[in-house]
Amino acid sequence: MALTIGVDIGGTKVAAGVVDEDGRIVAHLLRPTPAENPERVAHTIGDVILELARDREIEAVGLGAAGFVDETRSIVRFAPNLAWREEPLQKKVSDLVGLPVVVENDANAMAWGEARFGAGRGESHLVCVTVGTGIGGGIVFDGSLYRGRWGMGAEFGHMQAVPQGRLCGCGNLGCWEQYASGSALVNEARKIAEAEPDRAVTLLKIAGGTPEQIEGHEVTEAARQGDPAALAAFSSMARWIGQGLADLVAVLDPGCFVLGGGVSRAADLWIDETREFFATHLSGRGHRPLADIRLAELGASAGLVGAADLARRR
């Protein structure tokens, strides 16, 4: 059976695995990302590939990179959380490991992994949305990954949701991810806790007493204990996600959304309200089929598995 290696490269860790034709991970490695140094990042990637390839016949390597990847799937034009600017990642890694290498945006790789082996199996028109620190996305239509003319499509998090709204890390104002991401969840919880501490008694206790100490896992824990401020923060995020998905339907008309990313681990606190808000904000509602909203099945391995399969299909 042909084996490929998938590597998921984030701002804090490099996760790599050997993947078979059925999407199963047969070996796995994890390393910290030396994000400040592009040369060290490339060598870290090369080292994990060579270690995994030892005593195995590897056909090709797929890299899922958190950034803008060019249309040739070789250069990372820009990465917000790594020191990559016009980085020739495909050539660097291929030279280090002596194997064919394909580079893909990490959210695109996740979408492909879910379409092939996860929650999107059997769907011909699929949109994947990753809800984490920010918002990423991927589109699979007619069984193919849609990347856009320059390879930088499906950056859903940077659709302008609020004109002249909150400043985003991309430099624009009012981007969707400023209202519908894990970071937005934390910011909303802090804002409520500061303005109405009586609604955030449990949340503030868990966080150590001050709004500035509140982080995502504390909002989740407090919400599970019924804290009104934490629940309100999740409700705000859910509504923004639902509205954004409805906007995407107006453009893409998918049959299915797959939602992943770190915030999806607390989906029981927001997914039902997201579905309700989505249904009430559709254009032509009541006169069109309702796209299914599913949770990703492959978890943190989706990008790795998708990148490996894209390398196989290079």
PDB file of C-alpha atoms in Angstrom:
ATOM      1  CA  MET A   1       0.000   0.000   0.000  1.00  0.00           C
ATOM      2  CA  ALA A   2       1.333   3.432  -0.986  1.00  0.00           C
ATOM      3  CA  LEU A   3       2.326   5.671   1.884  1.00  0.00           C
ATOM      4  CA  THR A   4       2.649   9.447   1.977  1.00  0.00           C
ATOM      5  CA  ILE A   5       3.620  11.841   4.750  1.00  0.00           C
ATOM      6  CA  GLY A   6       1.455  14.758   5.817  1.00  0.00           C
ATOM      7  CA  VAL A   7       2.820  17.654   7.849  1.00  0.00           C
ATOM      8  CA  ASP A   8       0.627  20.251   9.573  1.00  0.00           C
ATOM      9  CA  ILE A   9       2.700  23.382  10.320  1.00  0.00           C
ATOM     10  CA  GLY A  10       1.273  25.831  12.817  1.00  0.00           C
ATOM     11  CA  GLY A  11       2.628  28.735  14.795  1.00  0.00           C
ATOM     12  CA  THR A  12       3.470  26.556  17.809  1.00  0.00           C
ATOM     13  CA  LYS A  13       3.871  22.974  16.582  1.00  0.00           C
ATOM     14  CA  VAL A  14       4.783  20.798  13.611  1.00  0.00           C
ATOM     15  CA  ALA A  15       2.661  17.641  13.480  1.00  0.00           C
ATOM     16  CA  ALA A  16       3.644  14.957  10.968  1.00  0.00           C
ATOM     17  CA  GLY A  17       2.360  11.510  10.144  1.00  0.00           C
ATOM     18  CA  VAL A  18       2.637   8.628   7.715  1.00  0.00           C
ATOM     19  CA  VAL A  19      -0.774   8.139   6.075  1.00  0.00           C
ATOM     20  CA  ASP A  20      -2.041   5.200   4.028  1.00  0.00           C
ATOM     21  CA  GLU A  21      -4.490   5.251   1.100  1.00  0.00           C
ATOM     22  CA  ASP A  22      -7.482   4.957   3.446  1.00  0.00           C
ATOM     23  CA  GLY A  23      -6.520   8.014   5.457  1.00  0.00           C
ATOM     24  CA  ARG A  24      -5.177   6.065   8.419  1.00  0.00           C
ATOM     25  CA  ILE A  25      -2.184   7.469  10.297  1.00  0.00           C
ATOM     26  CA  VAL A  26       0.310   4.666  10.826  1.00  0.00           C
ATOM     27  CA  ALA A  27       3.045   6.725  12.519  1.00  0.00           C
ATOM     28  CA  HIS A  28       3.064  10.180  14.073  1.00  0.00           C
ATOM     29  CA  LEU A  29       5.556  12.797  15.355  1.00  0.00           C
ATOM     30  CA  LEU A  30       5.203  16.200  17.014  1.00  0.00           C
ATOM     31  CA  ARG A  31       7.792  18.967  17.318  1.00  0.00           C
ATOM     32  CA  PRO A  32       7.699  22.613  18.480  1.00  0.00           C
ATOM     33  CA  THR A  33       7.786  25.193  15.690  1.00  0.00           C
ATOM     34  CA  PRO A  34      10.779  27.596  15.736  1.00  0.00           C
ATOM     35  CA  ALA A  35       8.420  30.179  14.247  1.00  0.00           C
ATOM     36  CA  GLU A  36      10.843  33.110  14.288  1.00  0.00           C
ATOM     37  CA  ASN A  37      13.350  31.512  11.893  1.00  0.00           C
ATOM     38  CA  PRO A  38      12.312  30.244   8.419  1.00  0.00           C
ATOM     39  CA  GLU A  39      15.482  28.179   7.998  1.00  0.00           C
ATOM     40  CA  ARG A  40      14.967  26.398  11.292  1.00  0.00           C
ATOM     41  CA  VAL A  41      11.313  25.753  10.427  1.00  0.00           C
ATOM     42  CA  ALA A  42      12.338  24.113   7.147  1.00  0.00           C
ATOM     43  CA  HIS A  43      14.951  21.960   8.911  1.00  0.00           C
ATOM     44  CA  THR A  44      12.455  20.947  11.610  1.00  0.00           C
ATOM     45  CA  ILE A  45      10.031  19.831   8.894  1.00  0.00           C
ATOM     46  CA  GLY A  46      12.811  17.995   7.079  1.00  0.00           C
ATOM     47  CA  ASP A  47      13.926  16.240  10.255  1.00  0.00           C
ATOM     48  CA  VAL A  48      10.470  14.854  11.081  1.00  0.00           C
ATOM     49  CA  ILE A  49       9.972  13.697   7.493  1.00  0.00           C
ATOM     50  CA  LEU A  50      13.306  11.885   7.411  1.00  0.00           C
ATOM     51  CA  GLU A  51      12.605  10.255  10.761  1.00  0.00           C
ATOM     52  CA  LEU A  52       9.186   9.040   9.622  1.00  0.00           C
ATOM     53  CA  ALA A  53      10.542   7.895   6.245  1.00  0.00           C
ATOM     54  CA  ARG A  54      13.228   5.735   7.813  1.00  0.00           C
ATOM     55  CA  ASP A  55      12.591   2.089   6.857  1.00  0.00           C
ATOM     56  CA  ARG A  56       9.447   3.058   4.944  1.00  0.00           C
ATOM     57  CA  GLU A  57       8.828   3.548   1.235  1.00  0.00           C
ATOM     58  CA  ILE A  58       7.327   7.036   1.019  1.00  0.00           C
ATOM     59  CA  GLU A  59       5.800   8.238  -2.243  1.00  0.00           C
ATOM     60  CA  ALA A  60       5.482  11.979  -1.563  1.00  0.00           C
ATOM     61  CA  VAL A  61       5.018  14.622   1.143  1.00  0.00           C
ATOM     62  CA  GLY A  62       2.195  17.115   1.673  1.00  0.00           C
ATOM     63  CA  LEU A  63       2.712  20.222   3.795  1.00  0.00           C
ATOM     64  CA  GLY A  64      -0.264  22.044   5.313  1.00  0.00           C
ATOM     65  CA  ALA A  65       0.961  25.575   6.017  1.00  0.00           C
ATOM     66  CA  ALA A  66      -0.857  28.287   7.966  1.00  0.00           C
ATOM     67  CA  GLY A  67      -0.601  31.061   5.401  1.00  0.00           C
ATOM     68  CA  PHE A  68      -1.190  32.177   1.816  1.00  0.00           C
ATOM     69  CA  VAL A  69       0.136  29.511  -0.554  1.00  0.00           C
ATOM     70  CA  ASP A  70       0.674  30.398  -4.225  1.00  0.00           C
ATOM     71  CA  GLU A  71      -1.084  28.800  -7.206  1.00  0.00           C
ATOM     72  CA  THR A  72       1.846  26.435  -7.856  1.00  0.00           C
ATOM     73  CA  ARG A  73       1.581  24.966  -4.339  1.00  0.00           C
ATOM     74  CA  SER A  74       5.220  25.744  -3.666  1.00  0.00           C
ATOM     75  CA  ILE A  75       5.642  29.227  -2.132  1.00  0.00           C
ATOM     76  CA  VAL A  76       4.140  30.570   1.099  1.00  0.00           C
ATOM     77  CA  ARG A  77       3.468  34.195   0.232  1.00  0.00           C
ATOM     78  CA  PHE A  78       2.624  35.302   3.757  1.00  0.00           C
ATOM     79  CA  ALA A  79       2.005  33.648   7.129  1.00  0.00           C
ATOM     80  CA  PRO A  80       0.622  35.672  10.042  1.00  0.00           C
ATOM     81  CA  ASN A  81       2.107  33.477  12.786  1.00  0.00           C
ATOM     82  CA  LEU A  82       5.407  32.446  11.169  1.00  0.00           C
ATOM     83  CA  ALA A  83       8.292  34.436   9.707  1.00  0.00           C
ATOM     84  CA  TRP A  84       7.372  33.366   6.150  1.00  0.00           C
ATOM     85  CA  ARG A  85       7.382  36.052   3.455  1.00  0.00           C
ATOM     86  CA  GLU A  86       7.650  34.711  -0.122  1.00  0.00           C
ATOM     87  CA  GLU A  87       9.081  31.530   1.387  1.00  0.00           C
ATOM     88  CA  PRO A  88      10.069  28.832  -1.189  1.00  0.00           C
ATOM     89  CA  LEU A  89       8.991  26.093   1.187  1.00  0.00           C
ATOM     90  CA  GLN A  90       8.440  23.339  -1.395  1.00  0.00           C
ATOM     91  CA  LYS A  91      11.977  23.591  -2.784  1.00  0.00           C
ATOM     92  CA  LYS A  92      13.633  23.887   0.624  1.00  0.00           C
ATOM     93  CA  VAL A  93      11.931  20.824   2.048  1.00  0.00           C
ATOM     94  CA  SER A  94      12.228  18.769  -1.143  1.00  0.00           C
ATOM     95  CA  ASP A  95      15.976  19.466  -1.244  1.00  0.00           C
ATOM     96  CA  LEU A  96      16.276  18.371   2.384  1.00  0.00           C
ATOM     97  CA  VAL A  97      14.343  15.099   2.093  1.00  0.00           C
ATOM     98  CA  GLY A  98      14.762  14.071  -1.554  1.00  0.00           C
ATOM     99  CA  LEU A  99      11.027  13.483  -2.095  1.00  0.00           C
ATOM    100  CA  PRO A 100       8.267  15.189  -4.104  1.00  0.00           C
ATOM    101  CA  VAL A 101       6.633  17.861  -1.940  1.00  0.00           C
ATOM    102  CA  VAL A 102       3.293  19.662  -2.274  1.00  0.00           C
ATOM    103  CA  VAL A 103       2.448  22.727  -0.158  1.00  0.00           C
ATOM    104  CA  GLU A 104      -1.153  23.617   0.663  1.00  0.00           C
ATOM    105  CA  ASN A 105      -2.903  26.050   2.976  1.00  0.00           C
ATOM    106  CA  ASP A 106      -3.668  24.247   6.234  1.00  0.00           C
ATOM    107  CA  ALA A 107      -7.420  24.948   6.154  1.00  0.00           C
ATOM    108  CA  ASN A 108      -7.606  23.713   2.554  1.00  0.00           C
ATOM    109  CA  ALA A 109      -5.800  20.558   3.634  1.00  0.00           C
ATOM    110  CA  MET A 110      -8.253  20.103   6.500  1.00  0.00           C
ATOM    111  CA  ALA A 111     -11.211  20.558   4.139  1.00  0.00           C
ATOM    112  CA  TRP A 112      -9.797  17.928   1.807  1.00  0.00           C
ATOM    113  CA  GLY A 113      -9.175  15.525   4.670  1.00  0.00           C
ATOM    114  CA  GLU A 114     -12.762  15.884   5.916  1.00  0.00           C
ATOM    115  CA  ALA A 115     -14.138  15.567   2.377  1.00  0.00           C
ATOM    116  CA  ARG A 116     -12.207  12.378   1.705  1.00  0.00           C
ATOM    117  CA  PHE A 117     -12.238  10.617   5.060  1.00  0.00           C
ATOM    118  CA  GLY A 118     -14.300  12.608   7.566  1.00  0.00           C
ATOM    119  CA  ALA A 119     -17.622  14.388   8.023  1.00  0.00           C
ATOM    120  CA  GLY A 120     -17.830  15.388   4.342  1.00  0.00           C
ATOM    121  CA  ARG A 121     -17.604  11.909   2.841  1.00  0.00           C
ATOM    122  CA  GLY A 122     -20.022  11.548  -0.065  1.00  0.00           C
ATOM    123  CA  GLU A 123     -20.663  15.313  -0.366  1.00  0.00           C
ATOM    124  CA  SER A 124     -19.975  16.856  -3.762  1.00  0.00           C
ATOM    125  CA  HIS A 125     -20.319  20.490  -2.596  1.00  0.00           C
ATOM    126  CA  LEU A 126     -18.662  21.053   0.756  1.00  0.00           C
ATOM    127  CA  VAL A 127     -17.459  24.118   2.655  1.00  0.00           C
ATOM    128  CA  CYS A 128     -15.176  23.684   5.658  1.00  0.00           C
ATOM    129  CA  VAL A 129     -14.861  26.457   8.250  1.00  0.00           C
ATOM    130  CA  THR A 130     -12.212  26.260  10.968  1.00  0.00           C
ATOM    131  CA  VAL A 131     -13.053  28.216  14.115  1.00  0.00           C
ATOM    132  CA  GLY A 132      -9.993  28.721  16.280  1.00  0.00           C
ATOM    133  CA  THR A 133      -7.893  31.752  17.167  1.00  0.00           C
ATOM    134  CA  GLY A 134      -9.134  33.099  13.827  1.00  0.00           C
ATOM    135  CA  ILE A 135     -11.307  31.659  11.077  1.00  0.00           C
ATOM    136  CA  GLY A 136     -10.050  29.699   8.083  1.00  0.00           C
ATOM    137  CA  GLY A 137     -11.809  27.790   5.360  1.00  0.00           C
ATOM    138  CA  GLY A 138     -11.711  25.426   2.456  1.00  0.00           C
ATOM    139  CA  ILE A 139     -14.007  24.620  -0.468  1.00  0.00           C
ATOM    140  CA  VAL A 140     -14.458  21.258  -2.165  1.00  0.00           C
ATOM    141  CA  PHE A 141     -16.772  21.414  -5.209  1.00  0.00           C
ATOM    142  CA  ASP A 142     -17.458  18.603  -7.658  1.00  0.00           C
ATOM    143  CA  GLY A 143     -14.855  16.501  -5.904  1.00  0.00           C
ATOM    144  CA  SER A 144     -12.040  19.026  -6.365  1.00  0.00           C
ATOM    145  CA  LEU A 145     -10.395  21.469  -3.992  1.00  0.00           C
ATOM    146  CA  TYR A 146     -11.176  25.039  -5.060  1.00  0.00           C
ATOM    147  CA  ARG A 147      -8.182  27.313  -4.466  1.00  0.00           C
ATOM    148  CA  GLY A 148      -8.913  30.437  -6.518  1.00  0.00           C
ATOM    149  CA  ARG A 149      -6.863  31.964  -9.322  1.00  0.00           C
ATOM    150  CA  TRP A 150      -3.830  32.694  -7.128  1.00  0.00           C
ATOM    151  CA  GLY A 151      -4.246  29.851  -4.639  1.00  0.00           C
ATOM    152  CA  MET A 152      -5.511  32.102  -1.855  1.00  0.00           C
ATOM    153  CA  GLY A 153      -9.260  31.506  -1.891  1.00  0.00           C
ATOM    154  CA  ALA A 154     -11.580  30.595   1.016  1.00  0.00           C
ATOM    155  CA  GLU A 155     -10.078  33.085   3.488  1.00  0.00           C
ATOM    156  CA  PHE A 156     -13.525  33.439   5.014  1.00  0.00           C
ATOM    157  CA  GLY A 157     -12.292  34.984   8.256  1.00  0.00           C
ATOM    158  CA  HIS A 158     -11.407  38.156   6.408  1.00  0.00           C
ATOM    159  CA  MET A 159     -14.798  38.862   4.873  1.00  0.00           C
ATOM    160  CA  GLN A 160     -15.917  42.252   6.154  1.00  0.00           C
ATOM    161  CA  ALA A 161     -18.814  41.571   8.526  1.00  0.00           C
ATOM    162  CA  VAL A 162     -19.010  45.046  10.126  1.00  0.00           C
ATOM    163  CA  PRO A 163     -18.033  48.130   8.094  1.00  0.00           C
ATOM    164  CA  GLN A 164     -15.495  50.179  10.045  1.00  0.00           C
ATOM    165  CA  GLY A 165     -15.619  47.545  12.797  1.00  0.00           C
ATOM    166  CA  ARG A 166     -12.909  46.043  14.966  1.00  0.00           C
ATOM    167  CA  LEU A 167      -9.310  46.165  13.762  1.00  0.00           C
ATOM    168  CA  CYS A 168      -8.134  42.801  12.432  1.00  0.00           C
ATOM    169  CA  GLY A 169      -4.604  41.418  12.329  1.00  0.00           C
ATOM    170  CA  CYS A 170      -4.806  41.473   8.532  1.00  0.00           C
ATOM    171  CA  GLY A 171      -4.970  45.274   8.640  1.00  0.00           C
ATOM    172  CA  ASN A 172      -8.646  45.651   7.701  1.00  0.00           C
ATOM    173  CA  LEU A 173     -11.599  46.589   9.883  1.00  0.00           C
ATOM    174  CA  GLY A 174     -14.608  44.487  10.821  1.00  0.00           C
ATOM    175  CA  CYS A 175     -13.459  41.066   9.603  1.00  0.00           C
ATOM    176  CA  TRP A 176     -15.736  38.120  10.415  1.00  0.00           C
ATOM    177  CA  GLU A 177     -13.123  36.461  12.626  1.00  0.00           C
ATOM    178  CA  GLN A 178     -13.133  39.482  14.926  1.00  0.00           C
ATOM    179  CA  TYR A 179     -16.676  38.495  15.943  1.00  0.00           C
ATOM    180  CA  ALA A 180     -16.982  34.744  15.376  1.00  0.00           C
ATOM    181  CA  SER A 181     -13.674  33.147  16.474  1.00  0.00           C
ATOM    182  CA  GLY A 182     -12.124  31.842  19.666  1.00  0.00           C
ATOM    183  CA  SER A 183     -10.397  35.189  20.121  1.00  0.00           C
ATOM    184  CA  ALA A 184     -13.741  36.951  19.749  1.00  0.00           C
ATOM    185  CA  LEU A 185     -15.239  34.619  22.352  1.00  0.00           C
ATOM    186  CA  VAL A 186     -12.554  35.577  24.875  1.00  0.00           C
ATOM    187  CA  ASN A 187     -12.819  39.294  24.098  1.00  0.00           C
ATOM    188  CA  GLU A 188     -16.596  39.222  24.530  1.00  0.00           C
ATOM    189  CA  ALA A 189     -16.322  37.355  27.839  1.00  0.00           C
ATOM    190  CA  ARG A 190     -13.760  39.838  29.134  1.00  0.00           C
ATOM    191  CA  LYS A 191     -15.926  42.774  28.071  1.00  0.00           C
ATOM    192  CA  ILE A 192     -19.009  41.403  29.843  1.00  0.00           C
ATOM    193  CA  ALA A 193     -17.030  40.503  32.969  1.00  0.00           C
ATOM    194  CA  GLU A 194     -15.618  44.024  33.176  1.00  0.00           C
ATOM    195  CA  ALA A 195     -18.936  45.796  32.576  1.00  0.00           C
ATOM    196  CA  GLU A 196     -21.162  43.428  34.582  1.00  0.00           C
ATOM    197  CA  PRO A 197     -19.081  41.470  37.109  1.00  0.00           C
ATOM    198  CA  ASP A 198     -22.234  40.252  38.857  1.00  0.00           C
ATOM    199  CA  ARG A 199     -23.001  38.185  35.722  1.00  0.00           C
ATOM    200  CA  ALA A 200     -19.496  36.704  35.699  1.00  0.00           C
ATOM    201  CA  VAL A 201     -18.975  35.523  39.260  1.00  0.00           C
ATOM    202  CA  THR A 202     -18.029  31.955  38.310  1.00  0.00           C
ATOM    203  CA  LEU A 203     -15.996  33.036  35.295  1.00  0.00           C
ATOM    204  CA  LEU A 204     -13.969  35.549  37.296  1.00  0.00           C
ATOM    205  CA  LYS A 205     -13.399  33.025  40.063  1.00  0.00           C
ATOM    206  CA  ILE A 206     -12.067  30.439  37.595  1.00  0.00           C
ATOM    207  CA  ALA A 207      -9.897  33.043  35.866  1.00  0.00           C
ATOM    208  CA  GLY A 208      -8.284  34.358  39.054  1.00  0.00           C
ATOM    209  CA  GLY A 209     -10.364  37.437  39.711  1.00  0.00           C
ATOM    210  CA  THR A 210      -9.753  39.882  36.842  1.00  0.00           C
ATOM    211  CA  PRO A 211     -11.190  40.079  33.306  1.00  0.00           C
ATOM    212  CA  GLU A 212      -7.711  40.349  31.786  1.00  0.00           C
ATOM    213  CA  GLN A 213      -6.900  36.815  32.992  1.00  0.00           C
ATOM    214  CA  ILE A 214      -9.832  35.199  31.184  1.00  0.00           C
ATOM    215  CA  GLU A 215      -8.837  32.726  28.440  1.00  0.00           C
ATOM    216  CA  GLY A 216     -10.809  30.389  26.205  1.00  0.00           C
ATOM    217  CA  HIS A 217     -10.701  27.249  28.340  1.00  0.00           C
ATOM    218  CA  GLU A 218     -11.947  29.266  31.317  1.00  0.00           C
ATOM    219  CA  VAL A 219     -14.893  30.602  29.331  1.00  0.00           C
ATOM    220  CA  THR A 220     -15.777  27.020  28.382  1.00  0.00           C
ATOM    221  CA  GLU A 221     -15.480  25.744  31.952  1.00  0.00           C
ATOM    222  CA  ALA A 222     -17.580  28.607  33.319  1.00  0.00           C
ATOM    223  CA  ALA A 223     -20.224  28.140  30.628  1.00  0.00           C
ATOM    224  CA  ARG A 224     -20.552  24.465  31.537  1.00  0.00           C
ATOM    225  CA  GLN A 225     -21.187  25.611  35.118  1.00  0.00           C
ATOM    226  CA  GLY A 226     -23.940  27.961  33.950  1.00  0.00           C
ATOM    227  CA  ASP A 227     -22.109  31.280  34.268  1.00  0.00           C
ATOM    228  CA  PRO A 228     -24.314  33.930  32.549  1.00  0.00           C
ATOM    229  CA  ALA A 229     -21.410  35.954  31.139  1.00  0.00           C
ATOM    230  CA  ALA A 230     -19.684  32.911  29.641  1.00  0.00           C
ATOM    231  CA  LEU A 231     -22.957  31.657  28.159  1.00  0.00           C
ATOM    232  CA  ALA A 232     -23.627  35.104  26.689  1.00  0.00           C
ATOM    233  CA  ALA A 233     -20.169  35.128  25.075  1.00  0.00           C
ATOM    234  CA  PHE A 234     -20.820  31.741  23.470  1.00  0.00           C
ATOM    235  CA  SER A 235     -24.237  32.947  22.295  1.00  0.00           C
ATOM    236  CA  SER A 236     -22.683  35.997  20.631  1.00  0.00           C
ATOM    237  CA  MET A 237     -20.103  33.852  18.845  1.00  0.00           C
ATOM    238  CA  ALA A 238     -22.768  31.330  17.760  1.00  0.00           C
ATOM    239  CA  ARG A 239     -24.910  34.052  16.212  1.00  0.00           C
ATOM    240  CA  TRP A 240     -21.993  35.543  14.317  1.00  0.00           C
ATOM    241  CA  ILE A 241     -20.992  32.120  13.004  1.00  0.00           C
ATOM    242  CA  GLY A 242     -24.574  31.409  11.895  1.00  0.00           C
ATOM    243  CA  GLN A 243     -24.863  34.726  10.103  1.00  0.00           C
ATOM    244  CA  GLY A 244     -21.535  34.225   8.335  1.00  0.00           C
ATOM    245  CA  LEU A 245     -22.519  30.752   7.153  1.00  0.00           C
ATOM    246  CA  ALA A 246     -25.757  32.181   5.761  1.00  0.00           C
ATOM    247  CA  ASP A 247     -23.713  34.775   3.847  1.00  0.00           C
ATOM    248  CA  LEU A 248     -21.524  32.005   2.426  1.00  0.00           C
ATOM    249  CA  VAL A 249     -24.617  30.162   1.203  1.00  0.00           C
ATOM    250  CA  ALA A 250     -25.588  33.238  -0.830  1.00  0.00           C
ATOM    251  CA  VAL A 251     -22.287  32.943  -2.709  1.00  0.00           C
ATOM    252  CA  LEU A 252     -21.420  29.237  -2.730  1.00  0.00           C
ATOM    253  CA  ASP A 253     -24.678  27.294  -2.181  1.00  0.00           C
ATOM    254  CA  PRO A 254     -22.994  24.219  -0.630  1.00  0.00           C
ATOM    255  CA  GLY A 255     -24.811  21.082   0.392  1.00  0.00           C
ATOM    256  CA  CYS A 256     -22.859  20.804   3.619  1.00  0.00           C
ATOM    257  CA  PHE A 257     -20.753  22.830   6.040  1.00  0.00           C
ATOM    258  CA  VAL A 258     -18.118  21.079   8.155  1.00  0.00           C
ATOM    259  CA  LEU A 259     -17.043  23.070  11.207  1.00  0.00           C
ATOM    260  CA  GLY A 260     -13.697  22.332  12.843  1.00  0.00           C
ATOM    261  CA  GLY A 261     -10.931  24.077  14.744  1.00  0.00           C
ATOM    262  CA  GLY A 262     -10.253  24.356  18.459  1.00  0.00           C
ATOM    263  CA  VAL A 263     -13.576  25.977  19.368  1.00  0.00           C
ATOM    264  CA  SER A 264     -15.451  22.994  17.908  1.00  0.00           C
ATOM    265  CA  ARG A 265     -14.379  20.974  20.952  1.00  0.00           C
ATOM    266  CA  ALA A 266     -16.970  22.993  22.904  1.00  0.00           C
ATOM    267  CA  ALA A 267     -19.580  22.728  20.150  1.00  0.00           C
ATOM    268  CA  ASP A 268     -22.286  21.526  22.551  1.00  0.00           C
ATOM    269  CA  LEU A 269     -22.316  25.094  23.919  1.00  0.00           C
ATOM    270  CA  TRP A 270     -22.948  26.828  20.585  1.00  0.00           C
ATOM    271  CA  ILE A 271     -23.771  24.560  17.640  1.00  0.00           C
ATOM    272  CA  ASP A 272     -27.573  24.479  18.146  1.00  0.00           C
ATOM    273  CA  GLU A 273     -27.836  28.261  18.294  1.00  0.00           C
ATOM    274  CA  THR A 274     -25.557  28.540  15.262  1.00  0.00           C
ATOM    275  CA  ARG A 275     -27.880  26.270  13.283  1.00  0.00           C
ATOM    276  CA  GLU A 276     -30.935  28.282  14.368  1.00  0.00           C
ATOM    277  CA  PHE A 277     -29.371  31.631  13.493  1.00  0.00           C
ATOM    278  CA  PHE A 278     -28.117  30.249  10.187  1.00  0.00           C
ATOM    279  CA  ALA A 279     -31.617  29.106   9.203  1.00  0.00           C
ATOM    280  CA  THR A 280     -33.227  32.448  10.070  1.00  0.00           C
ATOM    281  CA  HIS A 281     -30.671  34.511   8.104  1.00  0.00           C
ATOM    282  CA  LEU A 282     -30.718  32.631   4.804  1.00  0.00           C
ATOM    283  CA  SER A 283     -31.750  34.564   1.733  1.00  0.00           C
ATOM    284  CA  GLY A 284     -34.889  33.000   0.249  1.00  0.00           C
ATOM    285  CA  ARG A 285     -35.404  30.966   3.417  1.00  0.00           C
ATOM    286  CA  GLY A 286     -38.288  28.575   3.183  1.00  0.00           C
ATOM    287  CA  HIS A 287     -37.782  28.246  -0.555  1.00  0.00           C
ATOM    288  CA  ARG A 288     -34.388  26.559  -0.712  1.00  0.00           C
ATOM    289  CA  PRO A 289     -32.844  23.371   0.692  1.00  0.00           C
ATOM    290  CA  LEU A 290     -31.105  23.874   4.029  1.00  0.00           C
ATOM    291  CA  ALA A 291     -27.385  23.051   3.967  1.00  0.00           C
ATOM    292  CA  ASP A 292     -26.368  20.553   6.617  1.00  0.00           C
ATOM    293  CA  ILE A 293     -24.018  21.815   9.362  1.00  0.00           C
ATOM    294  CA  ARG A 294     -21.755  19.077  10.714  1.00  0.00           C
ATOM    295  CA  LEU A 295     -18.833  18.913  13.081  1.00  0.00           C
ATOM    296  CA  ALA A 296     -15.465  17.751  11.748  1.00  0.00           C
ATOM    297  CA  GLU A 297     -14.653  14.125  12.509  1.00  0.00           C
ATOM    298  CA  LEU A 298     -10.878  13.942  12.084  1.00  0.00           C
ATOM    299  CA  GLY A 299     -10.038  16.438  14.831  1.00  0.00           C
ATOM    300  CA  ALA A 300      -6.504  17.791  14.951  1.00  0.00           C
ATOM    301  CA  SER A 301      -5.382  15.220  12.361  1.00  0.00           C
ATOM    302  CA  ALA A 302      -7.569  16.536   9.518  1.00  0.00           C
ATOM    303  CA  GLY A 303      -4.944  18.862   8.029  1.00  0.00           C
ATOM    304  CA  LEU A 304      -2.210  16.261   8.235  1.00  0.00           C
ATOM    305  CA  VAL A 305      -4.367  13.584   6.596  1.00  0.00           C
ATOM    306  CA  GLY A 306      -5.592  15.978   3.913  1.00  0.00           C
ATOM    307  CA  ALA A 307      -2.090  17.171   3.068  1.00  0.00           C
ATOM    308  CA  ALA A 308      -0.864  13.584   2.756  1.00  0.00           C
ATOM    309  CA  ASP A 309      -3.727  12.693   0.417  1.00  0.00           C
ATOM    310  CA  LEU A 310      -3.175  15.776  -1.719  1.00  0.00           C
ATOM    311  CA  ALA A 311       0.476  14.753  -2.073  1.00  0.00           C
ATOM    312  CA  ARG A 312      -0.682  11.319  -3.232  1.00  0.00           C
ATOM    313  CA  ARG A 313      -2.886  12.973  -5.888  1.00  0.00           C
ATOM    314  CA  ARG A 314      -0.272  15.501  -6.994  1.00  0.00           C
TER     315      ARG A 314
END
